[in-house]
PDB file of C-alpha atoms in Angstrom:
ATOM      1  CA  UNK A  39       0.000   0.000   0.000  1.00  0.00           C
ATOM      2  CA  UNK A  40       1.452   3.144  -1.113  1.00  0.00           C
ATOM      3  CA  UNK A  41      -0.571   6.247   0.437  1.00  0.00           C
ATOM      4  CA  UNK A  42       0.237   9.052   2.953  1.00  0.00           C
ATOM      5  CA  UNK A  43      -1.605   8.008   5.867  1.00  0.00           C
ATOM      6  CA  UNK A  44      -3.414  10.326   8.589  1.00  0.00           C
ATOM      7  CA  UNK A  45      -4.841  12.948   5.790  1.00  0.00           C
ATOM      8  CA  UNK A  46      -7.006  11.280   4.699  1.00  0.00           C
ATOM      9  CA  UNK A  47      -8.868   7.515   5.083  1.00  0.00           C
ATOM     10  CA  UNK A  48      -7.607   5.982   2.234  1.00  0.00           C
ATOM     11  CA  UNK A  49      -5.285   3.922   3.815  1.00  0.00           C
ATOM     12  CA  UNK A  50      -7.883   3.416   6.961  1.00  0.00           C
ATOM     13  CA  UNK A  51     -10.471   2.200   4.240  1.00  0.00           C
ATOM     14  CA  UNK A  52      -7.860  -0.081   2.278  1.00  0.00           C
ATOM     15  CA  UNK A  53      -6.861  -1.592   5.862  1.00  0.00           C
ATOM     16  CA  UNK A  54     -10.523  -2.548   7.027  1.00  0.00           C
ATOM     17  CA  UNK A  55     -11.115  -3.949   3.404  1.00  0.00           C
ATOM     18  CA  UNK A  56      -8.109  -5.974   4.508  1.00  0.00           C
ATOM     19  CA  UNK A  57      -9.804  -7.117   7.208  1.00  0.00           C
ATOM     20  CA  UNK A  58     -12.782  -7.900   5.560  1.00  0.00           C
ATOM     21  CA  UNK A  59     -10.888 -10.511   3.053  1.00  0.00           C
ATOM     22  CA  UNK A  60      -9.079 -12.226   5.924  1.00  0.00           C
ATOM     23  CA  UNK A  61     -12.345 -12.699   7.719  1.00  0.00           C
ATOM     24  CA  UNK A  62     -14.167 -14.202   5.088  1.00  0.00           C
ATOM     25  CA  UNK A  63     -10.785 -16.627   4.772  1.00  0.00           C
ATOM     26  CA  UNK A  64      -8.667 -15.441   2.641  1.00  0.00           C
ATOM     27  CA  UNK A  65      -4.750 -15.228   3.346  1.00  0.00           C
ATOM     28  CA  UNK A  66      -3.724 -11.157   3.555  1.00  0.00           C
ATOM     29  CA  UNK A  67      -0.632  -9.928   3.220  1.00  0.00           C
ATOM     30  CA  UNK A  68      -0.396  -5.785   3.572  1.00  0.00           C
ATOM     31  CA  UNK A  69       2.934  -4.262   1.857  1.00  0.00           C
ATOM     32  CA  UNK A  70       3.673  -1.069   2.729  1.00  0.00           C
ATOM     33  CA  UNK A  71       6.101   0.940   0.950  1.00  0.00           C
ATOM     34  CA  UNK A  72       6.455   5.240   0.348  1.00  0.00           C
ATOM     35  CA  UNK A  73       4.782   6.893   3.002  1.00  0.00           C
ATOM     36  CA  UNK A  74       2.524   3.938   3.327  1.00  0.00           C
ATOM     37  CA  UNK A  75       5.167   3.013   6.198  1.00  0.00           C
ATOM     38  CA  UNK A  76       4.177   5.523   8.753  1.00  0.00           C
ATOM     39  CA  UNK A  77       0.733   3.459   8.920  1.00  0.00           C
ATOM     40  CA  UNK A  78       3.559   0.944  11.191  1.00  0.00           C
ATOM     41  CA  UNK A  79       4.671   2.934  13.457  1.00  0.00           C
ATOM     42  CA  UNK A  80       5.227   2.061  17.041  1.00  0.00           C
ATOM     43  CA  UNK A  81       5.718   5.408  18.138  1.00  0.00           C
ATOM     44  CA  UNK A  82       2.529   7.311  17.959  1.00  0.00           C
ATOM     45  CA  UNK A  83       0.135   8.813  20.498  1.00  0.00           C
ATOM     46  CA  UNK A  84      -0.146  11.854  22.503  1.00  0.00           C
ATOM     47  CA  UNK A  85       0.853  12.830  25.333  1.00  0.00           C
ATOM     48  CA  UNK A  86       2.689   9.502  25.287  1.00  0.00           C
ATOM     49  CA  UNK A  87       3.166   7.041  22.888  1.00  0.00           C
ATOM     50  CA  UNK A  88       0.131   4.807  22.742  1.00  0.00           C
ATOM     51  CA  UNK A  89      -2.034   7.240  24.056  1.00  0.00           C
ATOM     52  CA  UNK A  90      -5.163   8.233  22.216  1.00  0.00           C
ATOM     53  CA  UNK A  91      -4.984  11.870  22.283  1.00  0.00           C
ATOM     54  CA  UNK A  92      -8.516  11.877  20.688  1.00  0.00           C
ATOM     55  CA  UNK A  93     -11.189   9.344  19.658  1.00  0.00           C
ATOM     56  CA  UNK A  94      -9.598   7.538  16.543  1.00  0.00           C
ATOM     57  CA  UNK A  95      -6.281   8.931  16.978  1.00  0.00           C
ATOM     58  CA  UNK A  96      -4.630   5.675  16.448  1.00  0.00           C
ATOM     59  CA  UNK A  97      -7.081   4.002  14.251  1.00  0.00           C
ATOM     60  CA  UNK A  98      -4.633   2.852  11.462  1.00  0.00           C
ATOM     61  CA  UNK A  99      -2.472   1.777  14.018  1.00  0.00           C
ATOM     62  CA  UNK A 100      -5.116  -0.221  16.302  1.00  0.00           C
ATOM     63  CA  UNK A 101      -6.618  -1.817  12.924  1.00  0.00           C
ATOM     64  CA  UNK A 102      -2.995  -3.299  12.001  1.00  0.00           C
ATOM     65  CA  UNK A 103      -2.850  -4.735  15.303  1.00  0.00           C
ATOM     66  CA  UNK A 104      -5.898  -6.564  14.473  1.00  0.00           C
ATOM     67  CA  UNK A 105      -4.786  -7.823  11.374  1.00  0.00           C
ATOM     68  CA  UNK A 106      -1.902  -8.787  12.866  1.00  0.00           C
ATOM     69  CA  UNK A 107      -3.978 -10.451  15.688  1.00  0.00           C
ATOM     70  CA  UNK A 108      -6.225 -12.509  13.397  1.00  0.00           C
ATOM     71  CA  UNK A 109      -3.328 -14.321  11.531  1.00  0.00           C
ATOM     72  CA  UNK A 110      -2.507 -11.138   8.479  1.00  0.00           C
ATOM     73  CA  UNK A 111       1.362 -10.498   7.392  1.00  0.00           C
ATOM     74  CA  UNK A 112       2.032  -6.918   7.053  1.00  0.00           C
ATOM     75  CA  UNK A 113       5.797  -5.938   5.802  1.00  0.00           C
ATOM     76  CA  UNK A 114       7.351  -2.485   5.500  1.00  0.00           C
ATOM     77  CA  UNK A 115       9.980  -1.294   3.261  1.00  0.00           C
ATOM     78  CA  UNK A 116      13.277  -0.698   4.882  1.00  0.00           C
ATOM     79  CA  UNK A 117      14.178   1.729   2.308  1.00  0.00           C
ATOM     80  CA  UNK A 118      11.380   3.731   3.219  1.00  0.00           C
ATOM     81  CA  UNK A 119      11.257   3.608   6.942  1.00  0.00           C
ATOM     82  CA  UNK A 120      15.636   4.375   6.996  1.00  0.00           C
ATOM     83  CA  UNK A 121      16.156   6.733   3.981  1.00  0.00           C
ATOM     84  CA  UNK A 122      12.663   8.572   3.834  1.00  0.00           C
ATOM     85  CA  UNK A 123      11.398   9.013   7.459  1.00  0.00           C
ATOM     86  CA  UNK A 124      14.346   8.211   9.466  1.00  0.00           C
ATOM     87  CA  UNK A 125      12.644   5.623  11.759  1.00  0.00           C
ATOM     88  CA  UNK A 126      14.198   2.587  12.562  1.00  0.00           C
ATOM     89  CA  UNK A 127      12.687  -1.144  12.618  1.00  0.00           C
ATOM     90  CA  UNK A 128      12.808  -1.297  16.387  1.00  0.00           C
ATOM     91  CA  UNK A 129      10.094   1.808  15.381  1.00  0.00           C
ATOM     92  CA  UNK A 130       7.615  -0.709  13.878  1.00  0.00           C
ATOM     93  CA  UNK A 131       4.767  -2.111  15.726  1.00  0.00           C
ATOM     94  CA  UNK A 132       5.162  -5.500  16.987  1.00  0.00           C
ATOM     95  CA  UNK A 133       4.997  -8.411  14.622  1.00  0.00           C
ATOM     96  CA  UNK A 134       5.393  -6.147  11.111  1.00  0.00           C
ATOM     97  CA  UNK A 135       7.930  -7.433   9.054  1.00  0.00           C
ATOM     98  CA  UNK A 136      10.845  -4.997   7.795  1.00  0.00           C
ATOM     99  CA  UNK A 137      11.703  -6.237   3.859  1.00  0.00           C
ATOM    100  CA  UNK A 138      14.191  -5.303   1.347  1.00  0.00           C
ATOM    101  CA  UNK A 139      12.378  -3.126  -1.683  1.00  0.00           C
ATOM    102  CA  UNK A 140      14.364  -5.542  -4.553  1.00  0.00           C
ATOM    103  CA  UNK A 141      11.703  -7.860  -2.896  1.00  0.00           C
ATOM    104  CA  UNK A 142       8.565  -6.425  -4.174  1.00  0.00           C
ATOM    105  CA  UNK A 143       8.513  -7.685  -7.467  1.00  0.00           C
ATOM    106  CA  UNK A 144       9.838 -10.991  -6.820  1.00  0.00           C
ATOM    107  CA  UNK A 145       6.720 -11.556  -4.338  1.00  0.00           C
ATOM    108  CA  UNK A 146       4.295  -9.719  -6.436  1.00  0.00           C
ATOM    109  CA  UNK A 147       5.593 -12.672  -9.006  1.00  0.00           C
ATOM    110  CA  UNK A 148       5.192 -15.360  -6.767  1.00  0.00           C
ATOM    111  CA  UNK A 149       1.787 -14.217  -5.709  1.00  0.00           C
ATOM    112  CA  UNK A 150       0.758 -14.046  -9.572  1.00  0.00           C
ATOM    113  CA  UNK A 151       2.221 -17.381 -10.272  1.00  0.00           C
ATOM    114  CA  UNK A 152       0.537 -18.934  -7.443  1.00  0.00           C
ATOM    115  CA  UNK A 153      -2.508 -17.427  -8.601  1.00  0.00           C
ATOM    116  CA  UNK A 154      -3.491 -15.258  -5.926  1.00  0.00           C
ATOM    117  CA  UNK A 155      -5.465 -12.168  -6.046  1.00  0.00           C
ATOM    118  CA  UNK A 156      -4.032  -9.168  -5.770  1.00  0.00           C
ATOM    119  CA  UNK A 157      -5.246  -5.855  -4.811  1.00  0.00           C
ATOM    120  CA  UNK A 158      -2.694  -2.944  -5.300  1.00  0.00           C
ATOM    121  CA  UNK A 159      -3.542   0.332  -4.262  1.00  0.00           C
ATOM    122  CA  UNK A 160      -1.510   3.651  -4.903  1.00  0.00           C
ATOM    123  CA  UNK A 161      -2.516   7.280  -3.478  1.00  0.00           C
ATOM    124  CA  UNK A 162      -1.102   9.739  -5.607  1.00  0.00           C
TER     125      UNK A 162
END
């Protein structure tokens, strides 16, 4: 998933749909790459981290915890998180998966080959 998160509910909208698909039992798997890597962030909140500063404050963040929860693989691109936003893996919220961006298309190949259905979603 490549979108900026928190201005908008694009990536809130493309994370419930996520949901959705593993609930009615399919196998997810959520890339994010771009900005689409702030969505994993460990370190939000206010006035602390994990604090909801308001109602829905941490909404991206609470739904990848329940993807993660019920059995979901979300990855983020380390080229993103290091080079782009400066936040380190340790950053990530607990059980996303760091990966190398020269993996994308080898697992977007495997997927296709496998014949899975893919969704891919881009915020421009």
């Amino acid at each position: 998933m490549h979108t900026v998160p928190y201005e908008g509910s694009v990536g809130l909208v493309n994370l419930l749909t996520a949901t959705r698909l593993l609930r009615k039992g399919f196998d997810v798997t959520v890339v994010l790459y771009g900005p689409g890597v702030l969505m994993a962030s460990g370190t939000r909140g206010w006035p602390a981290v994990g604090a909801e500063g308001f109602p829905g404050h941490l909404a991206i963040n609470n739904q990848i915890k329940t993807l993660l929860r019920e059995g979901a693989t979300i990855y983020a691109c380390r080229f993103a998180m290091g080079a782009l936003y400066g936040y380190r893996e340790d950053d990530l919220i607990e059980g996303v998966k760091p990966f190398s961006p020269l993996d994308v298309l080898d697992s977007a190949l495997t997927a296709w080959r496998g014949g899975a259905f893919q969704l891919n979603t881009w915020t421009v």
